[in-house]
């Protein structure tokens, strides 16, 4: 195979695979070095073969103008050719491919760990809240601080953590599903539905909260039943026994979903407002005071994240606002979950009947909002720890 050289003579052709050489007339009289831009593009794309094309043509050139044309032909050959297959990165090299591996699993673990850390922090307050909300006859005459002192005296300090085992079994999948679903819903709402701004956080948070509740509600029912028990008056000996008893005596699987409707109605505004408030505070803070409030993420320096103490503050504010809006639904849910354990069981079969009973017998302050002060003490640190831990886990698992 022969081809015409730049000087007009015949010579052996250059076989470079799929590269096609086109006859480009030389430009005489321009004594310039080969353009660095074309050569730089060859090297930046990791295509050393195009540099060989240039060297071969340059060796056959007779003057500087033909050297320049050789560089142009090499660049044109690179543009016309198909890119060579990418060199696979070694496992654990930290490249984009390895970072995408098991993204859903890493997101699931980050949310689960965040939920467990948050609930363990406030487990004693959560136990007292359940006792006060359902008017347990041993503690119904006490306030928040009095109940916190009375429970250890009657049941020991481990009594403050009663039901926490069932809580961990429930809260890990709950937190994992909620945070993972929030990220997916947020992306879906933005890309598929075209909803942007801060509204997509509200929608995604509400949908994520409802998804997590539906998936883990039976575990929450069992946890509440165990937390309501008082030492010496045990109806259930453990988690498995509680499952068996509820299934046998309260209508099978439907017994595990008592109070689901008020839970969903309460969780939709709670999770939505919580994610909305935290996301908005984070966005505004990093936009207007990035140096004061933010720092580069440890897994991606191009991403700004809030400093730890600012994360705690934003999470606490988000939890306080969300709880104030959704608390009456939370009270209704707890009483319906307890079901046959309460003497007024027959009067609280539906959400409407339960809210009417609580309002009629106890009013708003001592009924629908009973235990709210404790819930502030419990919820503010809980949400602060949850959001902060999740942000740290996102960096640890390279989710940014």
mmCIF file of C-alpha atoms in Angstrom:
data_model
loop_
_atom_site.group_PDB
_atom_site.id
_atom_site.type_symbol
_atom_site.label_atom_id
_atom_site.label_comp_id
_atom_site.label_asym_id
_atom_site.label_seq_id
_atom_site.Cartn_x
_atom_site.Cartn_y
_atom_site.Cartn_z
ATOM 1 C CA UNK A 1 0.000 0.000 0.000
ATOM 2 C CA UNK A 2 1.408 3.398 -0.974
ATOM 3 C CA UNK A 3 0.369 6.928 -0.268
ATOM 4 C CA UNK A 4 1.484 10.328 -1.413
ATOM 5 C CA UNK A 5 3.854 12.153 0.933
ATOM 6 C CA UNK A 6 3.597 15.850 1.691
ATOM 7 C CA UNK A 7 6.463 16.607 -0.686
ATOM 8 C CA UNK A 8 4.636 14.917 -3.607
ATOM 9 C CA UNK A 9 6.672 11.701 -3.746
ATOM 10 C CA UNK A 10 5.320 8.195 -3.366
ATOM 11 C CA UNK A 11 6.056 6.167 -0.259
ATOM 12 C CA UNK A 12 4.757 3.430 1.954
ATOM 13 C CA UNK A 13 1.453 4.275 3.570
ATOM 14 C CA UNK A 14 0.965 4.518 7.317
ATOM 15 C CA UNK A 15 -1.427 1.920 8.708
ATOM 16 C CA UNK A 16 -3.048 3.219 11.899
ATOM 17 C CA UNK A 17 -6.131 1.060 12.276
ATOM 18 C CA UNK A 18 -9.296 3.058 11.800
ATOM 19 C CA UNK A 19 -7.441 6.347 11.192
ATOM 20 C CA UNK A 20 -8.140 7.889 7.771
ATOM 21 C CA UNK A 21 -5.630 10.361 6.379
ATOM 22 C CA UNK A 22 -7.050 13.132 4.241
ATOM 23 C CA UNK A 23 -5.035 15.186 1.805
ATOM 24 C CA UNK A 24 -4.669 18.611 3.362
ATOM 25 C CA UNK A 25 -2.674 21.184 1.373
ATOM 26 C CA UNK A 26 0.384 22.464 3.227
ATOM 27 C CA UNK A 27 0.630 26.087 4.277
ATOM 28 C CA UNK A 28 4.060 27.371 3.301
ATOM 29 C CA UNK A 29 5.773 30.348 4.814
ATOM 30 C CA UNK A 30 4.581 29.934 8.425
ATOM 31 C CA UNK A 31 7.582 28.954 10.507
ATOM 32 C CA UNK A 32 5.653 27.985 13.633
ATOM 33 C CA UNK A 33 6.076 25.111 16.030
ATOM 34 C CA UNK A 34 3.421 22.387 16.117
ATOM 35 C CA UNK A 35 0.352 23.683 18.016
ATOM 36 C CA UNK A 36 0.474 22.639 21.667
ATOM 37 C CA UNK A 37 -3.304 22.527 21.864
ATOM 38 C CA UNK A 38 -3.582 19.544 19.505
ATOM 39 C CA UNK A 39 -0.751 17.674 21.183
ATOM 40 C CA UNK A 40 -2.129 18.430 24.613
ATOM 41 C CA UNK A 41 -5.522 17.021 23.614
ATOM 42 C CA UNK A 42 -3.859 13.763 22.563
ATOM 43 C CA UNK A 43 -2.156 13.325 25.879
ATOM 44 C CA UNK A 44 -5.095 14.500 27.997
ATOM 45 C CA UNK A 45 -7.315 11.840 26.441
ATOM 46 C CA UNK A 46 -4.691 9.185 27.159
ATOM 47 C CA UNK A 47 -4.250 8.380 23.415
ATOM 48 C CA UNK A 48 -0.447 7.893 22.963
ATOM 49 C CA UNK A 49 -0.958 6.401 19.480
ATOM 50 C CA UNK A 50 -1.866 9.816 18.029
ATOM 51 C CA UNK A 51 1.532 11.098 19.126
ATOM 52 C CA UNK A 52 3.122 8.259 17.127
ATOM 53 C CA UNK A 53 1.156 9.402 14.063
ATOM 54 C CA UNK A 54 2.611 12.867 14.499
ATOM 55 C CA UNK A 55 6.174 11.545 14.904
ATOM 56 C CA UNK A 56 5.892 9.387 11.772
ATOM 57 C CA UNK A 57 4.629 12.251 9.631
ATOM 58 C CA UNK A 58 7.058 14.755 11.142
ATOM 59 C CA UNK A 59 10.004 12.450 10.340
ATOM 60 C CA UNK A 60 9.022 12.527 6.662
ATOM 61 C CA UNK A 61 8.556 16.327 6.596
ATOM 62 C CA UNK A 62 11.076 18.634 4.886
ATOM 63 C CA UNK A 63 10.335 21.962 6.575
ATOM 64 C CA UNK A 64 8.597 23.506 9.582
ATOM 65 C CA UNK A 65 5.350 24.072 7.698
ATOM 66 C CA UNK A 66 5.054 20.362 6.995
ATOM 67 C CA UNK A 67 5.742 19.644 10.675
ATOM 68 C CA UNK A 68 2.806 21.857 11.564
ATOM 69 C CA UNK A 69 0.618 20.026 9.045
ATOM 70 C CA UNK A 70 1.696 16.729 10.577
ATOM 71 C CA UNK A 71 0.348 17.933 13.950
ATOM 72 C CA UNK A 72 -2.950 18.968 12.361
ATOM 73 C CA UNK A 73 -3.343 15.586 10.644
ATOM 74 C CA UNK A 74 -2.617 13.761 13.898
ATOM 75 C CA UNK A 75 -5.292 15.815 15.664
ATOM 76 C CA UNK A 76 -7.797 15.181 12.840
ATOM 77 C CA UNK A 77 -7.049 11.462 13.000
ATOM 78 C CA UNK A 78 -7.772 11.489 16.731
ATOM 79 C CA UNK A 79 -11.107 13.240 16.220
ATOM 80 C CA UNK A 80 -12.200 10.832 13.470
ATOM 81 C CA UNK A 81 -11.198 7.648 15.242
ATOM 82 C CA UNK A 82 -13.264 5.815 17.835
ATOM 83 C CA UNK A 83 -11.833 6.239 21.340
ATOM 84 C CA UNK A 84 -9.945 3.188 22.570
ATOM 85 C CA UNK A 85 -11.490 1.204 25.389
ATOM 86 C CA UNK A 86 -11.020 2.744 28.807
ATOM 87 C CA UNK A 87 -8.524 1.104 31.115
ATOM 88 C CA UNK A 88 -10.447 -0.343 34.061
ATOM 89 C CA UNK A 89 -9.464 1.001 37.451
ATOM 90 C CA UNK A 90 -8.170 -1.287 40.110
ATOM 91 C CA UNK A 91 -10.589 -2.291 42.840
ATOM 92 C CA UNK A 92 -10.490 0.110 45.720
ATOM 93 C CA UNK A 93 -8.783 2.812 43.696
ATOM 94 C CA UNK A 94 -11.523 5.249 44.662
ATOM 95 C CA UNK A 95 -12.492 6.182 41.113
ATOM 96 C CA UNK A 96 -16.007 7.037 39.925
ATOM 97 C CA UNK A 97 -16.830 3.417 39.069
ATOM 98 C CA UNK A 98 -15.903 2.076 42.460
ATOM 99 C CA UNK A 99 -17.761 4.918 44.191
ATOM 100 C CA UNK A 100 -20.977 3.959 42.376
ATOM 101 C CA UNK A 101 -20.720 0.333 43.510
ATOM 102 C CA UNK A 102 -23.459 -0.586 45.997
ATOM 103 C CA UNK A 103 -24.599 3.036 46.324
ATOM 104 C CA UNK A 104 -28.034 1.971 47.585
ATOM 105 C CA UNK A 105 -26.445 -0.259 50.244
ATOM 106 C CA UNK A 106 -24.131 2.472 51.477
ATOM 107 C CA UNK A 107 -27.045 4.909 51.576
ATOM 108 C CA UNK A 108 -29.129 2.332 53.461
ATOM 109 C CA UNK A 109 -26.383 1.823 56.071
ATOM 110 C CA UNK A 110 -25.862 5.571 56.517
ATOM 111 C CA UNK A 111 -29.545 6.158 57.242
ATOM 112 C CA UNK A 112 -29.816 3.145 59.565
ATOM 113 C CA UNK A 113 -26.803 4.158 61.642
ATOM 114 C CA UNK A 114 -28.109 7.724 61.891
ATOM 115 C CA UNK A 115 -31.493 6.492 63.133
ATOM 116 C CA UNK A 116 -29.996 4.159 65.746
ATOM 117 C CA UNK A 117 -27.673 6.836 67.131
ATOM 118 C CA UNK A 118 -30.524 9.322 67.387
ATOM 119 C CA UNK A 119 -32.976 6.993 69.141
ATOM 120 C CA UNK A 120 -30.448 5.550 71.579
ATOM 121 C CA UNK A 121 -29.580 9.089 72.665
ATOM 122 C CA UNK A 122 -33.161 9.815 73.733
ATOM 123 C CA UNK A 123 -34.427 6.313 74.682
ATOM 124 C CA UNK A 124 -35.182 7.247 78.356
ATOM 125 C CA UNK A 125 -37.222 10.262 77.266
ATOM 126 C CA UNK A 126 -39.067 8.163 74.711
ATOM 127 C CA UNK A 127 -40.096 5.636 77.385
ATOM 128 C CA UNK A 128 -41.462 8.359 79.640
ATOM 129 C CA UNK A 129 -43.289 9.955 76.715
ATOM 130 C CA UNK A 130 -45.160 6.720 75.997
ATOM 131 C CA UNK A 131 -46.146 6.359 79.657
ATOM 132 C CA UNK A 132 -47.475 9.928 79.836
ATOM 133 C CA UNK A 133 -49.241 9.911 76.466
ATOM 134 C CA UNK A 134 -51.229 6.775 77.318
ATOM 135 C CA UNK A 135 -51.913 7.843 80.939
ATOM 136 C CA UNK A 136 -50.322 4.818 82.617
ATOM 137 C CA UNK A 137 -51.957 4.563 86.037
ATOM 138 C CA UNK A 138 -48.588 4.363 87.834
ATOM 139 C CA UNK A 139 -47.314 7.623 86.368
ATOM 140 C CA UNK A 140 -50.336 9.569 85.095
ATOM 141 C CA UNK A 141 -50.247 11.976 88.058
ATOM 142 C CA UNK A 142 -46.590 12.865 87.426
ATOM 143 C CA UNK A 143 -44.898 15.386 85.176
ATOM 144 C CA UNK A 144 -41.943 14.849 82.892
ATOM 145 C CA UNK A 145 -39.116 15.319 85.392
ATOM 146 C CA UNK A 146 -41.016 13.485 88.140
ATOM 147 C CA UNK A 147 -41.575 10.524 85.814
ATOM 148 C CA UNK A 148 -37.893 10.463 84.874
ATOM 149 C CA UNK A 149 -37.075 10.124 88.585
ATOM 150 C CA UNK A 150 -39.905 7.686 89.370
ATOM 151 C CA UNK A 151 -39.162 5.117 86.654
ATOM 152 C CA UNK A 152 -35.643 4.264 87.956
ATOM 153 C CA UNK A 153 -36.980 4.074 91.521
ATOM 154 C CA UNK A 154 -39.716 1.608 90.580
ATOM 155 C CA UNK A 155 -38.052 -0.364 87.786
ATOM 156 C CA UNK A 156 -34.336 0.414 88.005
ATOM 157 C CA UNK A 157 -32.289 2.461 85.570
ATOM 158 C CA UNK A 158 -32.676 -0.172 82.863
ATOM 159 C CA UNK A 159 -36.398 0.570 83.058
ATOM 160 C CA UNK A 160 -35.670 3.782 81.162
ATOM 161 C CA UNK A 161 -34.508 1.632 78.253
ATOM 162 C CA UNK A 162 -37.409 -0.815 78.253
ATOM 163 C CA UNK A 163 -38.490 -1.501 74.696
ATOM 164 C CA UNK A 164 -35.227 -0.130 73.303
ATOM 165 C CA UNK A 165 -34.269 -3.532 71.831
ATOM 166 C CA UNK A 166 -37.428 -3.561 69.756
ATOM 167 C CA UNK A 167 -36.774 0.093 68.980
ATOM 168 C CA UNK A 168 -33.368 -0.695 67.461
ATOM 169 C CA UNK A 169 -34.815 -3.540 65.388
ATOM 170 C CA UNK A 170 -37.374 -1.077 64.066
ATOM 171 C CA UNK A 171 -35.371 2.128 63.840
ATOM 172 C CA UNK A 172 -32.483 0.782 61.769
ATOM 173 C CA UNK A 173 -34.664 -0.139 58.771
ATOM 174 C CA UNK A 174 -36.866 2.898 59.460
ATOM 175 C CA UNK A 175 -34.000 5.384 59.363
ATOM 176 C CA UNK A 176 -32.365 3.568 56.464
ATOM 177 C CA UNK A 177 -35.529 3.534 54.352
ATOM 178 C CA UNK A 178 -36.428 7.122 55.233
ATOM 179 C CA UNK A 179 -33.092 8.720 54.334
ATOM 180 C CA UNK A 180 -32.532 6.522 51.280
ATOM 181 C CA UNK A 181 -36.077 7.095 50.022
ATOM 182 C CA UNK A 182 -35.710 10.847 50.566
ATOM 183 C CA UNK A 183 -32.686 11.001 48.259
ATOM 184 C CA UNK A 184 -34.445 8.942 45.568
ATOM 185 C CA UNK A 185 -37.746 10.839 45.823
ATOM 186 C CA UNK A 186 -35.924 14.169 45.691
ATOM 187 C CA UNK A 187 -34.138 13.164 42.483
ATOM 188 C CA UNK A 188 -37.341 11.773 40.976
ATOM 189 C CA UNK A 189 -39.396 14.883 41.778
ATOM 190 C CA UNK A 190 -36.717 17.194 40.379
ATOM 191 C CA UNK A 191 -35.905 15.294 37.182
ATOM 192 C CA UNK A 192 -39.209 13.612 36.278
ATOM 193 C CA UNK A 193 -41.811 16.031 37.634
ATOM 194 C CA UNK A 194 -39.807 19.209 37.128
ATOM 195 C CA UNK A 195 -40.457 20.506 40.652
ATOM 196 C CA UNK A 196 -37.512 22.503 41.954
ATOM 197 C CA UNK A 197 -36.754 25.022 44.640
ATOM 198 C CA UNK A 198 -37.433 24.152 48.275
ATOM 199 C CA UNK A 199 -40.821 22.558 47.583
ATOM 200 C CA UNK A 200 -39.261 19.320 46.348
ATOM 201 C CA UNK A 201 -37.727 18.775 49.798
ATOM 202 C CA UNK A 202 -41.135 19.063 51.430
ATOM 203 C CA UNK A 203 -42.688 16.592 48.992
ATOM 204 C CA UNK A 204 -39.777 14.152 49.094
ATOM 205 C CA UNK A 205 -39.619 14.246 52.904
ATOM 206 C CA UNK A 206 -43.327 13.517 53.271
ATOM 207 C CA UNK A 207 -43.190 10.620 50.820
ATOM 208 C CA UNK A 208 -40.054 9.202 52.458
ATOM 209 C CA UNK A 209 -41.619 9.369 55.919
ATOM 210 C CA UNK A 210 -44.777 7.583 54.799
ATOM 211 C CA UNK A 211 -42.756 4.901 53.003
ATOM 212 C CA UNK A 212 -40.652 4.210 56.090
ATOM 213 C CA UNK A 213 -43.720 4.088 58.359
ATOM 214 C CA UNK A 214 -45.590 1.576 56.212
ATOM 215 C CA UNK A 215 -42.556 -0.713 55.989
ATOM 216 C CA UNK A 216 -41.757 -0.741 59.725
ATOM 217 C CA UNK A 217 -45.106 -0.129 61.452
ATOM 218 C CA UNK A 218 -45.539 -3.617 62.998
ATOM 219 C CA UNK A 219 -42.191 -3.229 64.792
ATOM 220 C CA UNK A 220 -43.338 0.112 66.171
ATOM 221 C CA UNK A 221 -46.538 -1.442 67.550
ATOM 222 C CA UNK A 222 -44.549 -4.131 69.379
ATOM 223 C CA UNK A 223 -42.072 -1.567 70.698
ATOM 224 C CA UNK A 224 -44.866 0.593 72.131
ATOM 225 C CA UNK A 225 -46.519 -2.404 73.811
ATOM 226 C CA UNK A 226 -43.243 -3.366 75.508
ATOM 227 C CA UNK A 227 -42.504 0.219 76.553
ATOM 228 C CA UNK A 228 -45.970 0.588 78.132
ATOM 229 C CA UNK A 229 -45.475 -2.394 80.454
ATOM 230 C CA UNK A 230 -44.572 -1.780 84.085
ATOM 231 C CA UNK A 231 -42.446 -4.082 86.204
ATOM 232 C CA UNK A 232 -44.600 -6.806 87.774
ATOM 233 C CA UNK A 233 -47.426 -6.353 85.285
ATOM 234 C CA UNK A 234 -45.997 -7.879 82.105
ATOM 235 C CA UNK A 235 -48.387 -8.948 79.362
ATOM 236 C CA UNK A 236 -45.571 -9.774 76.947
ATOM 237 C CA UNK A 237 -42.343 -11.565 77.852
ATOM 238 C CA UNK A 238 -40.417 -10.319 74.834
ATOM 239 C CA UNK A 239 -40.494 -9.244 71.208
ATOM 240 C CA UNK A 240 -41.371 -12.648 69.729
ATOM 241 C CA UNK A 241 -44.048 -13.289 72.368
ATOM 242 C CA UNK A 242 -45.575 -9.892 71.648
ATOM 243 C CA UNK A 243 -45.755 -10.674 67.939
ATOM 244 C CA UNK A 244 -47.418 -14.028 68.598
ATOM 245 C CA UNK A 245 -49.915 -12.606 71.108
ATOM 246 C CA UNK A 246 -51.000 -9.662 68.957
ATOM 247 C CA UNK A 247 -51.382 -11.916 65.929
ATOM 248 C CA UNK A 248 -53.465 -14.461 67.860
ATOM 249 C CA UNK A 249 -55.704 -12.113 69.852
ATOM 250 C CA UNK A 250 -56.114 -8.957 67.784
ATOM 251 C CA UNK A 251 -57.145 -10.069 64.311
ATOM 252 C CA UNK A 252 -53.975 -11.395 62.683
ATOM 253 C CA UNK A 253 -51.912 -9.022 60.575
ATOM 254 C CA UNK A 254 -54.464 -6.228 60.922
ATOM 255 C CA UNK A 255 -53.591 -6.078 64.614
ATOM 256 C CA UNK A 256 -50.117 -4.853 63.717
ATOM 257 C CA UNK A 257 -51.512 -1.938 61.718
ATOM 258 C CA UNK A 258 -53.814 -0.394 64.308
ATOM 259 C CA UNK A 259 -53.358 3.372 64.187
ATOM 260 C CA UNK A 260 -51.645 3.358 60.799
ATOM 261 C CA UNK A 261 -53.829 6.138 59.366
ATOM 262 C CA UNK A 262 -53.091 8.750 62.069
ATOM 263 C CA UNK A 263 -49.459 7.692 61.886
ATOM 264 C CA UNK A 264 -49.300 8.414 58.161
ATOM 265 C CA UNK A 265 -51.240 11.658 58.561
ATOM 266 C CA UNK A 266 -48.861 12.691 61.325
ATOM 267 C CA UNK A 267 -45.700 11.487 59.615
ATOM 268 C CA UNK A 268 -46.372 13.226 56.303
ATOM 269 C CA UNK A 269 -46.155 16.761 57.772
ATOM 270 C CA UNK A 270 -43.537 15.747 60.357
ATOM 271 C CA UNK A 271 -41.038 14.223 57.937
ATOM 272 C CA UNK A 272 -41.839 16.745 55.222
ATOM 273 C CA UNK A 273 -41.374 19.784 57.471
ATOM 274 C CA UNK A 274 -38.311 18.224 59.096
ATOM 275 C CA UNK A 275 -36.455 17.564 55.838
ATOM 276 C CA UNK A 276 -37.709 20.836 54.362
ATOM 277 C CA UNK A 277 -36.521 22.925 57.328
ATOM 278 C CA UNK A 278 -33.126 21.245 57.607
ATOM 279 C CA UNK A 279 -32.498 21.349 53.857
ATOM 280 C CA UNK A 280 -33.551 24.985 53.593
ATOM 281 C CA UNK A 281 -31.409 26.077 56.555
ATOM 282 C CA UNK A 282 -28.456 24.169 55.125
ATOM 283 C CA UNK A 283 -28.905 25.649 51.647
ATOM 284 C CA UNK A 284 -29.332 29.215 52.886
ATOM 285 C CA UNK A 285 -26.435 28.927 55.324
ATOM 286 C CA UNK A 286 -23.994 27.609 52.743
ATOM 287 C CA UNK A 287 -25.165 30.189 50.189
ATOM 288 C CA UNK A 288 -24.788 33.296 52.361
ATOM 289 C CA UNK A 289 -22.043 32.289 54.814
ATOM 290 C CA UNK A 290 -20.063 29.409 53.292
ATOM 291 C CA UNK A 291 -16.815 30.261 55.086
ATOM 292 C CA UNK A 292 -18.411 30.785 58.489
ATOM 293 C CA UNK A 293 -20.859 27.848 58.482
ATOM 294 C CA UNK A 294 -19.417 25.373 55.999
ATOM 295 C CA UNK A 295 -16.337 23.325 55.211
ATOM 296 C CA UNK A 296 -15.276 21.058 52.309
ATOM 297 C CA UNK A 297 -16.612 17.517 52.482
ATOM 298 C CA UNK A 298 -13.987 14.929 53.405
ATOM 299 C CA UNK A 299 -14.993 12.650 50.511
ATOM 300 C CA UNK A 300 -15.392 15.400 47.898
ATOM 301 C CA UNK A 301 -13.592 18.748 48.396
ATOM 302 C CA UNK A 302 -15.811 20.328 45.739
ATOM 303 C CA UNK A 303 -18.895 19.868 47.966
ATOM 304 C CA UNK A 304 -19.537 22.142 50.920
ATOM 305 C CA UNK A 305 -21.109 20.682 54.071
ATOM 306 C CA UNK A 306 -22.158 22.311 57.312
ATOM 307 C CA UNK A 307 -19.853 22.249 60.282
ATOM 308 C CA UNK A 308 -20.856 19.731 62.953
ATOM 309 C CA UNK A 309 -22.206 22.196 65.520
ATOM 310 C CA UNK A 310 -24.202 24.004 62.798
ATOM 311 C CA UNK A 311 -25.625 20.653 61.680
ATOM 312 C CA UNK A 312 -26.772 19.979 65.250
ATOM 313 C CA UNK A 313 -28.417 23.396 65.475
ATOM 314 C CA UNK A 314 -30.245 23.089 62.149
ATOM 315 C CA UNK A 315 -31.413 19.555 62.962
ATOM 316 C CA UNK A 316 -32.752 20.656 66.343
ATOM 317 C CA UNK A 317 -34.714 23.556 64.861
ATOM 318 C CA UNK A 318 -36.147 21.278 62.181
ATOM 319 C CA UNK A 319 -37.268 18.738 64.781
ATOM 320 C CA UNK A 320 -38.937 21.351 67.018
ATOM 321 C CA UNK A 321 -40.987 22.859 64.195
ATOM 322 C CA UNK A 322 -42.011 19.487 62.799
ATOM 323 C CA UNK A 323 -43.105 18.111 66.178
ATOM 324 C CA UNK A 324 -45.285 21.110 66.982
ATOM 325 C CA UNK A 325 -47.267 20.599 63.778
ATOM 326 C CA UNK A 326 -47.708 16.824 63.986
ATOM 327 C CA UNK A 327 -47.971 16.124 67.740
ATOM 328 C CA UNK A 328 -51.782 15.602 68.036
ATOM 329 C CA UNK A 329 -51.528 12.839 65.424
ATOM 330 C CA UNK A 330 -48.724 11.282 67.443
ATOM 331 C CA UNK A 331 -50.871 11.158 70.589
ATOM 332 C CA UNK A 332 -53.738 9.568 68.639
ATOM 333 C CA UNK A 333 -51.396 7.009 67.086
ATOM 334 C CA UNK A 334 -49.977 5.911 70.446
ATOM 335 C CA UNK A 335 -53.376 5.305 71.995
ATOM 336 C CA UNK A 336 -54.584 3.321 68.986
ATOM 337 C CA UNK A 337 -51.397 1.251 68.957
ATOM 338 C CA UNK A 338 -51.896 0.243 72.586
ATOM 339 C CA UNK A 339 -55.295 -1.163 71.651
ATOM 340 C CA UNK A 340 -56.610 -3.749 74.116
ATOM 341 C CA UNK A 341 -54.046 -2.725 76.740
ATOM 342 C CA UNK A 342 -56.118 0.381 77.559
ATOM 343 C CA UNK A 343 -59.448 0.120 79.429
ATOM 344 C CA UNK A 344 -61.154 2.508 76.973
ATOM 345 C CA UNK A 345 -60.176 0.260 74.069
ATOM 346 C CA UNK A 346 -63.752 0.045 72.696
ATOM 347 C CA UNK A 347 -64.022 3.845 72.478
ATOM 348 C CA UNK A 348 -60.825 4.313 70.444
ATOM 349 C CA UNK A 349 -61.262 2.047 67.436
ATOM 350 C CA UNK A 350 -60.839 4.716 64.744
ATOM 351 C CA UNK A 351 -58.744 7.847 64.452
ATOM 352 C CA UNK A 352 -61.766 10.127 64.682
ATOM 353 C CA UNK A 353 -63.117 8.334 67.762
ATOM 354 C CA UNK A 354 -59.729 8.423 69.445
ATOM 355 C CA UNK A 355 -59.149 12.133 68.863
ATOM 356 C CA UNK A 356 -62.718 12.887 69.986
ATOM 357 C CA UNK A 357 -62.260 10.828 73.159
ATOM 358 C CA UNK A 358 -58.916 12.431 74.054
ATOM 359 C CA UNK A 359 -60.210 15.943 73.396
ATOM 360 C CA UNK A 360 -63.489 15.322 75.287
ATOM 361 C CA UNK A 361 -61.883 13.821 78.384
ATOM 362 C CA UNK A 362 -58.570 15.653 78.572
ATOM 363 C CA UNK A 363 -58.806 18.749 76.358
ATOM 364 C CA UNK A 364 -56.080 20.169 74.137
ATOM 365 C CA UNK A 365 -53.292 20.990 76.581
ATOM 366 C CA UNK A 366 -53.632 17.894 78.775
ATOM 367 C CA UNK A 367 -54.865 15.628 76.012
ATOM 368 C CA UNK A 368 -53.817 16.249 72.419
ATOM 369 C CA UNK A 369 -50.623 18.050 73.475
ATOM 370 C CA UNK A 370 -49.892 16.129 76.672
ATOM 371 C CA UNK A 371 -46.173 15.416 76.938
ATOM 372 C CA UNK A 372 -45.217 18.004 74.311
ATOM 373 C CA UNK A 373 -42.634 19.611 76.605
ATOM 374 C CA UNK A 374 -40.992 16.220 76.985
ATOM 375 C CA UNK A 375 -41.221 15.712 73.258
ATOM 376 C CA UNK A 376 -39.299 18.936 72.679
ATOM 377 C CA UNK A 377 -36.592 17.725 75.039
ATOM 378 C CA UNK A 378 -36.612 14.362 73.271
ATOM 379 C CA UNK A 379 -37.103 15.428 69.667
ATOM 380 C CA UNK A 380 -34.688 18.328 69.392
ATOM 381 C CA UNK A 381 -31.564 16.299 70.301
ATOM 382 C CA UNK A 382 -32.922 13.282 68.413
ATOM 383 C CA UNK A 383 -33.293 15.131 65.110
ATOM 384 C CA UNK A 384 -30.051 17.005 65.686
ATOM 385 C CA UNK A 385 -28.143 13.740 66.151
ATOM 386 C CA UNK A 386 -29.996 12.055 63.254
ATOM 387 C CA UNK A 387 -29.224 14.717 60.647
ATOM 388 C CA UNK A 388 -25.662 15.258 61.889
ATOM 389 C CA UNK A 389 -24.860 11.543 61.944
ATOM 390 C CA UNK A 390 -26.336 11.087 58.482
ATOM 391 C CA UNK A 391 -24.230 13.934 57.085
ATOM 392 C CA UNK A 392 -21.111 12.349 58.620
ATOM 393 C CA UNK A 393 -22.055 8.893 57.328
ATOM 394 C CA UNK A 394 -22.536 10.328 53.821
ATOM 395 C CA UNK A 395 -18.913 11.411 53.917
ATOM 396 C CA UNK A 396 -17.729 8.143 55.451
ATOM 397 C CA UNK A 397 -19.502 6.050 52.795
ATOM 398 C CA UNK A 398 -18.550 8.479 49.958
ATOM 399 C CA UNK A 399 -22.122 9.482 49.082
ATOM 400 C CA UNK A 400 -21.401 13.147 48.221
#
